[in-house]
Short mmCIF file of C-alpha atoms in Angstrom, two decimals:
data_model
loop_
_atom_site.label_atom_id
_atom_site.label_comp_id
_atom_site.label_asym_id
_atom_site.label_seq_id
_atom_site.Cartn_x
_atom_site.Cartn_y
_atom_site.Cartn_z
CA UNK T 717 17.70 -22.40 145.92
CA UNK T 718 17.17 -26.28 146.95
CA UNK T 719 14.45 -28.02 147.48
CA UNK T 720 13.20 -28.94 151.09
CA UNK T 721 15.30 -31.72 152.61
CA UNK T 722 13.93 -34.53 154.82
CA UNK T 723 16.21 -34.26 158.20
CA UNK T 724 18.26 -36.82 158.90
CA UNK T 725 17.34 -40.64 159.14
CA UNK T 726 14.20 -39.37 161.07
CA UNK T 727 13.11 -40.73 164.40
CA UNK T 728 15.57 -43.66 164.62
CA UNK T 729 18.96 -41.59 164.18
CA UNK T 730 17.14 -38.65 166.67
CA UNK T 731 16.99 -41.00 169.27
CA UNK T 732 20.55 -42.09 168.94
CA UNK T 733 21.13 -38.22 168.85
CA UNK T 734 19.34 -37.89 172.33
CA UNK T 735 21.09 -40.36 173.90
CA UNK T 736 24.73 -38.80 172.48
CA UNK T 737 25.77 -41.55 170.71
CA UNK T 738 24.71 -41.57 167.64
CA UNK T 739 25.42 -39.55 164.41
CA UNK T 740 22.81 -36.70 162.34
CA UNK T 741 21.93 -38.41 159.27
CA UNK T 742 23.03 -37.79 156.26
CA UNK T 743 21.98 -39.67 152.94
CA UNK T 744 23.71 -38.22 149.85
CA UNK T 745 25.80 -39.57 147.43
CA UNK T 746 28.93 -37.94 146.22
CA UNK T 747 28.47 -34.68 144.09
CA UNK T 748 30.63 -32.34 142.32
CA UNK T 749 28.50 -29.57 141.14
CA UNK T 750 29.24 -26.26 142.03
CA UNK T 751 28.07 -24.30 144.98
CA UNK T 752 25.04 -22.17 144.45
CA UNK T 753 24.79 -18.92 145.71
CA UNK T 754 22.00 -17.73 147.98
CA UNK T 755 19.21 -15.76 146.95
CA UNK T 756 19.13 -12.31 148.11
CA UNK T 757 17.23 -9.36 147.56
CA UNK T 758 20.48 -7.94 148.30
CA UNK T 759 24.46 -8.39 148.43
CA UNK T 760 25.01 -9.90 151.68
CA UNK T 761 28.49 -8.15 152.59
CA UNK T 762 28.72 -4.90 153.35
CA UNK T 763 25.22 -4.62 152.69
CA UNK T 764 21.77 -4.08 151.56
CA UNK T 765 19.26 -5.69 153.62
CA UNK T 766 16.83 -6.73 153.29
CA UNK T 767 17.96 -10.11 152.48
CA UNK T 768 15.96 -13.32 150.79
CA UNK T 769 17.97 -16.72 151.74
CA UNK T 770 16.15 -19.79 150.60
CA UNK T 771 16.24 -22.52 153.36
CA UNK T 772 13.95 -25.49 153.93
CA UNK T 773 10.93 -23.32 155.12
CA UNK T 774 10.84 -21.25 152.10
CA UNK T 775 12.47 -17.90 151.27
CA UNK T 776 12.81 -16.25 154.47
CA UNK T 777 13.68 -12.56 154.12
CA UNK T 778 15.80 -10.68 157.07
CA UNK T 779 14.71 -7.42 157.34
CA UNK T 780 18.15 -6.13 158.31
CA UNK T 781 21.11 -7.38 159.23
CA UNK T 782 20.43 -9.68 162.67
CA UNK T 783 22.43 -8.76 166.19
CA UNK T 784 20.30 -10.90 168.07
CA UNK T 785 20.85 -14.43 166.88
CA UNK T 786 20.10 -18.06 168.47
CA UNK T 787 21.29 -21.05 167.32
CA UNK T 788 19.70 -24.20 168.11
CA UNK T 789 21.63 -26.20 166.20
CA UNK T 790 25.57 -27.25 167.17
CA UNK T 791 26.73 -27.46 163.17
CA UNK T 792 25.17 -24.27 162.83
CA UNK T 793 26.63 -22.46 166.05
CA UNK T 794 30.23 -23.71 164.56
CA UNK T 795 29.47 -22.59 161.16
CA UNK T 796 28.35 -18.69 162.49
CA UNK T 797 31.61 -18.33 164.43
CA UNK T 798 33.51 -19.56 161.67
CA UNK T 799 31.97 -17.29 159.49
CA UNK T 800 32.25 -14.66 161.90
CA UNK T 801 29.11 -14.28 162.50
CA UNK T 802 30.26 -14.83 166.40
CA UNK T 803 29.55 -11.40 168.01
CA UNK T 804 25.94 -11.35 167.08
CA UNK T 805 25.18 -14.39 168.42
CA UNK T 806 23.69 -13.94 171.79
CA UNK T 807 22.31 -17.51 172.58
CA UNK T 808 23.04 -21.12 171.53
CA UNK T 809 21.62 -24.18 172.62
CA UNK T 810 22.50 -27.00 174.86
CA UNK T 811 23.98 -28.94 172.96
CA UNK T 812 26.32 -26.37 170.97
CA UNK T 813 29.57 -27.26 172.78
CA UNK T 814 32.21 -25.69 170.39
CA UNK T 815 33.72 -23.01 169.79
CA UNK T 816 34.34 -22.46 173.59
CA UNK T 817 33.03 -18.53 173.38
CA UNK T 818 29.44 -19.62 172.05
CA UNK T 819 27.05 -18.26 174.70
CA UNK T 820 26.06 -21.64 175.63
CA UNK T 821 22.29 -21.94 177.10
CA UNK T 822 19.80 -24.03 178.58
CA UNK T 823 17.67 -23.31 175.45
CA UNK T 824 17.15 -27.07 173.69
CA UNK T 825 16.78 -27.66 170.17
CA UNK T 826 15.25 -31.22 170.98
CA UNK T 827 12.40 -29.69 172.77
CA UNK T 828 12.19 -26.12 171.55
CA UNK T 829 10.43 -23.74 174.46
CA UNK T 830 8.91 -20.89 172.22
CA UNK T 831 8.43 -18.80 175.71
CA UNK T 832 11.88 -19.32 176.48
CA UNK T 833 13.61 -18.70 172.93
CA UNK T 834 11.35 -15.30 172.85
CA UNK T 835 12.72 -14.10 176.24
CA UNK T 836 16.01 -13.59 174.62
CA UNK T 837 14.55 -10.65 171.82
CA UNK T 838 15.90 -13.18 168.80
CA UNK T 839 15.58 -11.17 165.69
CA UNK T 840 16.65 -14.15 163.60
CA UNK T 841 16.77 -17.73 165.31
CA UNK T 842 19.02 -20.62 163.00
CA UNK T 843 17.41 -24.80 163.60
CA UNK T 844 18.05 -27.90 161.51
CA UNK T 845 14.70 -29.26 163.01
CA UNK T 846 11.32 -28.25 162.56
CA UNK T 847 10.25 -29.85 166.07
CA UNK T 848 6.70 -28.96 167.84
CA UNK T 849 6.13 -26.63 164.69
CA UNK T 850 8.92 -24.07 165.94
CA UNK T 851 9.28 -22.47 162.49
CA UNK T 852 5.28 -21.80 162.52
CA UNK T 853 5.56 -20.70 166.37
CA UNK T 854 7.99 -18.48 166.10
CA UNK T 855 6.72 -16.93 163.07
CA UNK T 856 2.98 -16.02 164.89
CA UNK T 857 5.82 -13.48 167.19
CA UNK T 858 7.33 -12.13 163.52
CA UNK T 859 10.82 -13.70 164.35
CA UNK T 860 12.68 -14.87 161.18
CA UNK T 861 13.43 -19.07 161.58
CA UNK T 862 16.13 -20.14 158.93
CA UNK T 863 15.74 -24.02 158.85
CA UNK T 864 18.57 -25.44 157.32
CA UNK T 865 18.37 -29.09 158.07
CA UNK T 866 21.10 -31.84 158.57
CA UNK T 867 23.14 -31.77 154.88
CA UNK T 868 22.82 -35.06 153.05
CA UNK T 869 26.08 -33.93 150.93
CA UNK T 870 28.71 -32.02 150.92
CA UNK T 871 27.66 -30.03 148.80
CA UNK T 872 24.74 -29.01 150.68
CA UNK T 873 26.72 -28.72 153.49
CA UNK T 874 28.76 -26.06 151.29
CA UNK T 875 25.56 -24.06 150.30
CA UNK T 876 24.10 -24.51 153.94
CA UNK T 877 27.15 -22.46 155.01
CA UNK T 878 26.13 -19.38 152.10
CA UNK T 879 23.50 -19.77 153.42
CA UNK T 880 23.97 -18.39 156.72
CA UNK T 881 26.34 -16.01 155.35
CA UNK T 882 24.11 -14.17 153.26
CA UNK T 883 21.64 -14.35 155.91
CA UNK T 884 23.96 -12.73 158.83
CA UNK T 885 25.41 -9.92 156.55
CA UNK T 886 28.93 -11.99 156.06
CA UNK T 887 28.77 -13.51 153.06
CA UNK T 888 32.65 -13.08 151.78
CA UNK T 889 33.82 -15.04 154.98
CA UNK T 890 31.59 -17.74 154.33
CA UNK T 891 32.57 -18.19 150.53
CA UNK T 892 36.57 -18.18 152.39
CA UNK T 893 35.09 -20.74 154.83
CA UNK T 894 34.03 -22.69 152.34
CA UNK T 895 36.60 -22.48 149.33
CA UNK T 896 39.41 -23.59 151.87
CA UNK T 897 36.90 -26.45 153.17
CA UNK T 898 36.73 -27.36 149.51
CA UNK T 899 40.56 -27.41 149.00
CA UNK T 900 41.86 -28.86 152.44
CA UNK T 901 39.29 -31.99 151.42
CA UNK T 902 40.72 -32.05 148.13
CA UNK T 903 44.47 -32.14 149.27
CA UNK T 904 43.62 -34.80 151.81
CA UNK T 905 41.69 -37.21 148.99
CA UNK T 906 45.13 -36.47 146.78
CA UNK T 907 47.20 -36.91 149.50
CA UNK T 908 45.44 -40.33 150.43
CA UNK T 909 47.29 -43.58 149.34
CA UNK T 910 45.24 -45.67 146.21
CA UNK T 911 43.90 -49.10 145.23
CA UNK T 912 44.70 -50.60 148.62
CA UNK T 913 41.17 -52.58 148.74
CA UNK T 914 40.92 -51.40 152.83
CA UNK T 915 37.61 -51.85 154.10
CA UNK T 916 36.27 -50.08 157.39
CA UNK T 917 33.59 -49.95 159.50
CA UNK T 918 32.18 -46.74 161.15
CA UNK T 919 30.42 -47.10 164.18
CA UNK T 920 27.45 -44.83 165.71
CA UNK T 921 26.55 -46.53 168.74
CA UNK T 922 27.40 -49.96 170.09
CA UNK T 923 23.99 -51.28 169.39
CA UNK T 924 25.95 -51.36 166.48
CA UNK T 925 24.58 -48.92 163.95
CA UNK T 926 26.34 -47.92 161.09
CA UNK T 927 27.07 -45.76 158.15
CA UNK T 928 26.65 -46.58 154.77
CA UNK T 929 28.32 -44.98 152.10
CA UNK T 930 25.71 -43.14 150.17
CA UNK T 931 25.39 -40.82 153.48
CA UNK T 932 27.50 -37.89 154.12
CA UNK T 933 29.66 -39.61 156.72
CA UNK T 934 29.86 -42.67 153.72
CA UNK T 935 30.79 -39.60 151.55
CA UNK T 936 33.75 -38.38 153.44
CA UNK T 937 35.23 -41.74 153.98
CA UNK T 938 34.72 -42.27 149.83
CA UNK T 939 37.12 -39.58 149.56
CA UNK T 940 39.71 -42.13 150.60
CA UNK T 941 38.89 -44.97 148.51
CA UNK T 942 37.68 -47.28 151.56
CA UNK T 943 35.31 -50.03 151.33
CA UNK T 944 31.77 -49.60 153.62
CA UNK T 945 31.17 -53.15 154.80
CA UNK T 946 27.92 -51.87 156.40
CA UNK T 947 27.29 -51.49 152.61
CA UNK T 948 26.31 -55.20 152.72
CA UNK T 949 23.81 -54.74 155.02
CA UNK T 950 20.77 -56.78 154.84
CA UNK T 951 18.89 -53.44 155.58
CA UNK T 952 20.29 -50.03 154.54
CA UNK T 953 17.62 -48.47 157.22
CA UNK T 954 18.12 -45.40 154.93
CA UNK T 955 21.55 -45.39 155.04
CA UNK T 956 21.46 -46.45 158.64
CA UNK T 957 21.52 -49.79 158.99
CA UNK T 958 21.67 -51.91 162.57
CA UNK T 959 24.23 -54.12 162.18
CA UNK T 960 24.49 -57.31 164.28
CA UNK T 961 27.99 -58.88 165.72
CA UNK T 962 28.37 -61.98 163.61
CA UNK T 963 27.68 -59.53 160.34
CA UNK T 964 30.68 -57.52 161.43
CA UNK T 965 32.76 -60.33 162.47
CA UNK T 966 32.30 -61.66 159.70
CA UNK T 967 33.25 -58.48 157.60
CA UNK T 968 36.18 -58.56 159.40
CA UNK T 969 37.05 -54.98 158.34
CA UNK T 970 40.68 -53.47 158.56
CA UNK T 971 39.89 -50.27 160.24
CA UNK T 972 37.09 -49.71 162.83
CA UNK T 973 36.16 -45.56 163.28
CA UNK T 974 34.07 -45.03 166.84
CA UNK T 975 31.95 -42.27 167.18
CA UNK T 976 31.07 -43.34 170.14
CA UNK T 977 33.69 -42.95 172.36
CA UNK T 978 33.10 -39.36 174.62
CA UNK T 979 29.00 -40.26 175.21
CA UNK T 980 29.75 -44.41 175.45
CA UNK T 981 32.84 -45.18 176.51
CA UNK T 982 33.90 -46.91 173.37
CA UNK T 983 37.23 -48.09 172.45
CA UNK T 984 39.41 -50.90 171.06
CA UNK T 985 39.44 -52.45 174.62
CA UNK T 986 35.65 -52.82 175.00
CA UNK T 987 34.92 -54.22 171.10
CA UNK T 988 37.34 -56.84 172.09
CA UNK T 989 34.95 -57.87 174.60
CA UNK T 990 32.11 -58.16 172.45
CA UNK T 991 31.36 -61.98 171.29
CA UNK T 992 33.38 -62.94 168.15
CA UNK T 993 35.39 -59.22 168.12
CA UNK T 994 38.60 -60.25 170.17
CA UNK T 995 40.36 -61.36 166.83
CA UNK T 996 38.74 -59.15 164.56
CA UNK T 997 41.41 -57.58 161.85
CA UNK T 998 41.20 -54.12 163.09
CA UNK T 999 42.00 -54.98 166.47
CA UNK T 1000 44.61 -57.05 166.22
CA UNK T 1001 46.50 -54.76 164.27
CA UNK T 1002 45.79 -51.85 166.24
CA UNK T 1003 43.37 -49.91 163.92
CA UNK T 1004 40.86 -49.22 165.86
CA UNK T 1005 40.32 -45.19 165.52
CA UNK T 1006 39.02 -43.35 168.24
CA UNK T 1007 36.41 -40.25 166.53
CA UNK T 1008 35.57 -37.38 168.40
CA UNK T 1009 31.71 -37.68 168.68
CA UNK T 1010 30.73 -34.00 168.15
CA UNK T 1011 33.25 -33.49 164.98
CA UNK T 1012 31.83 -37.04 163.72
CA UNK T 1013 27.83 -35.91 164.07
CA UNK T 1014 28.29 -32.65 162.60
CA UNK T 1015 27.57 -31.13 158.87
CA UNK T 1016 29.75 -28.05 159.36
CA UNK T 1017 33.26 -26.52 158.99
CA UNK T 1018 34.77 -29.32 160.96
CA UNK T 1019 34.34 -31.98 158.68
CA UNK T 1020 37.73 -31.29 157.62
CA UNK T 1021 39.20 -32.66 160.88
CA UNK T 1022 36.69 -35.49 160.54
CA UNK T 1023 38.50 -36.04 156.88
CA UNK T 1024 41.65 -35.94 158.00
CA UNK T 1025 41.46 -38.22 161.06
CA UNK T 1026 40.39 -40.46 158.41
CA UNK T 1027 42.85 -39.81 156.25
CA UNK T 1028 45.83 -40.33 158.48
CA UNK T 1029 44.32 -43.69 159.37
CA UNK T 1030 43.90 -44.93 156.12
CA UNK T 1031 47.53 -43.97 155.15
CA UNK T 1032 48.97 -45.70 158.67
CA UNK T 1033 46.45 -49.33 157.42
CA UNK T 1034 47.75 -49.03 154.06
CA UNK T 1035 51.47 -48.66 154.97
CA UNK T 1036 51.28 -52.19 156.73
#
């Protein structure tokens, strides 16, 4: 259905990851084709397995419709309960904080334990890495692997969430998850106010790291009409670019987004402390807008609260 997509901004942004402060990549730039529908050797809902989803690793058929499914990937434990593929989940990984119900586990999708991941009787395990050859472990013990990597666009975000749909036997919730994702982020982009030249800067850690906007954070914010000043950047670092002070001093940007704040202990208080920041734009006028990390690191259903945290800032700058 796609082609096989590099995951995120690779060992740099995985290390940011690790350390909780730091974004999954995404490098896309804005599209507006359609969503295309999973392949399947069979209609997902209400249904005739065996199923054929193509993911990064290849068509993977499902055999029949899974009960015993791990998750070790966050965005992908959200999108299965939203899709309500929730009661046939039976383990998630450590990091896969939300929704609160998600059997939450020791398992780690950082450093996959093919021993441990086994002990649980997975007949379908769901990863958006392909760390210490997982995929090719797993498959020696015949358990289905559906690799559906970190989306570098909405719209692969949209198909990532068919995806798993068609793969988990609910296909017509997913297609609701994702036609009202589609036209809550269209209402917010309408609802947004125009032409107001704003510029912003969105922050991943405090080393500073940044955004640009042809990534699929850059591609929310676009929604708004918001000028990147990371788009400056000497070195896009594939879409990732370290930043230094002086560059974003100098940028001065009206609004400042931290994504750092639950793992870092980031707000406007502490960038005033930073050399040159103390009479930076955005903090003098009180626009400094505090992200929750998890909703601003993940590809799934939440992006719409991500989108309309922005939103809501952009109208409060532009009203000034």
């Amino acid at each position: 259905m796609r082609p096989v997509r590099t995951v995120f901004a690779g060992a740099l942004l995985g290390t940011l990851v690790l350390a909780g402060c730091g974004q999954p990549s995404t490098t896309a730039t804005p599209a507006a084709s359609p969503v295309t529908s999973p392949s399947a050797t069979g209609t997902a809902t209400g249904t005739a397995f065996p199923v054929t989803v193509e993911a990064a690793n290849g068509k993977i058929t499902i055999p029949k419709r899974p009960e015993r499914i791990i998750s070790l990937s966050a965005t992908h434990t959200e999108t299965l309960f939203a899709i309500g593929a929730g009661p046939q989940v039976i383990a998630v990984d450590d990091r896969s904080n939300y929704p609160a119900e998600a059997p939450k586990t020791d398992l780690s999708g950082f450093k996959p334990n093919v021993e441990a991941i086994i002990a649980h009787k997975p007949d379908l395990v769901v990863v958006s890495d392909d760390i210490d050859q997982i995929i090719t472990e797993l498959g020696k013990v015949n358990v289905p692997v559906l690799w559906e990597p970190a989306a570098t666009g909405l719209d692969e975000a949209y198909d990532e969430i068919a995806d798993l749909g068609a793969a988990t036997g609910n296909e017509a919730k997913a297609d609701e998850v994702v036609t009202g994702m589609r036209t809550s982020l269209d209402k917010l982009a309408a609802e947004a106010p125009k032409a107001k030249n704003l510029t912003y800067y969105h922050e991943l850690d405090q080393t500073p790291y940044a955004a640009t906007s042809k990534t699929f954070i850059g591609q929310l914010y676009g929604l708004f009409g918001v000028i990147n000043i990371a788009d400056k950047a000497p070195d896009a670092a594939g879409g990732y670019p370290k930043l230094s002070a002086e560059f974003v001093a100098q940028a001065d940007p009206d609004l400042i987004f931290l994504a750092d704040v639950k793992c870092c202990e980031q707000n406007k208080a502490a960038l005033a402390k930073r050399p040159g920041w103390q009479n930076l734009s955005a903090i003098k006028n009180d626009q400094v807008v505090e992200l929750d990390d998890d909703v601003a690191s993940r590809w799934g259903p939440r992006v719409v609260d991500l989108a309309r945290t922005i939103g809501e800032a952009v109208t409060k700058a532009a009203a000034r």
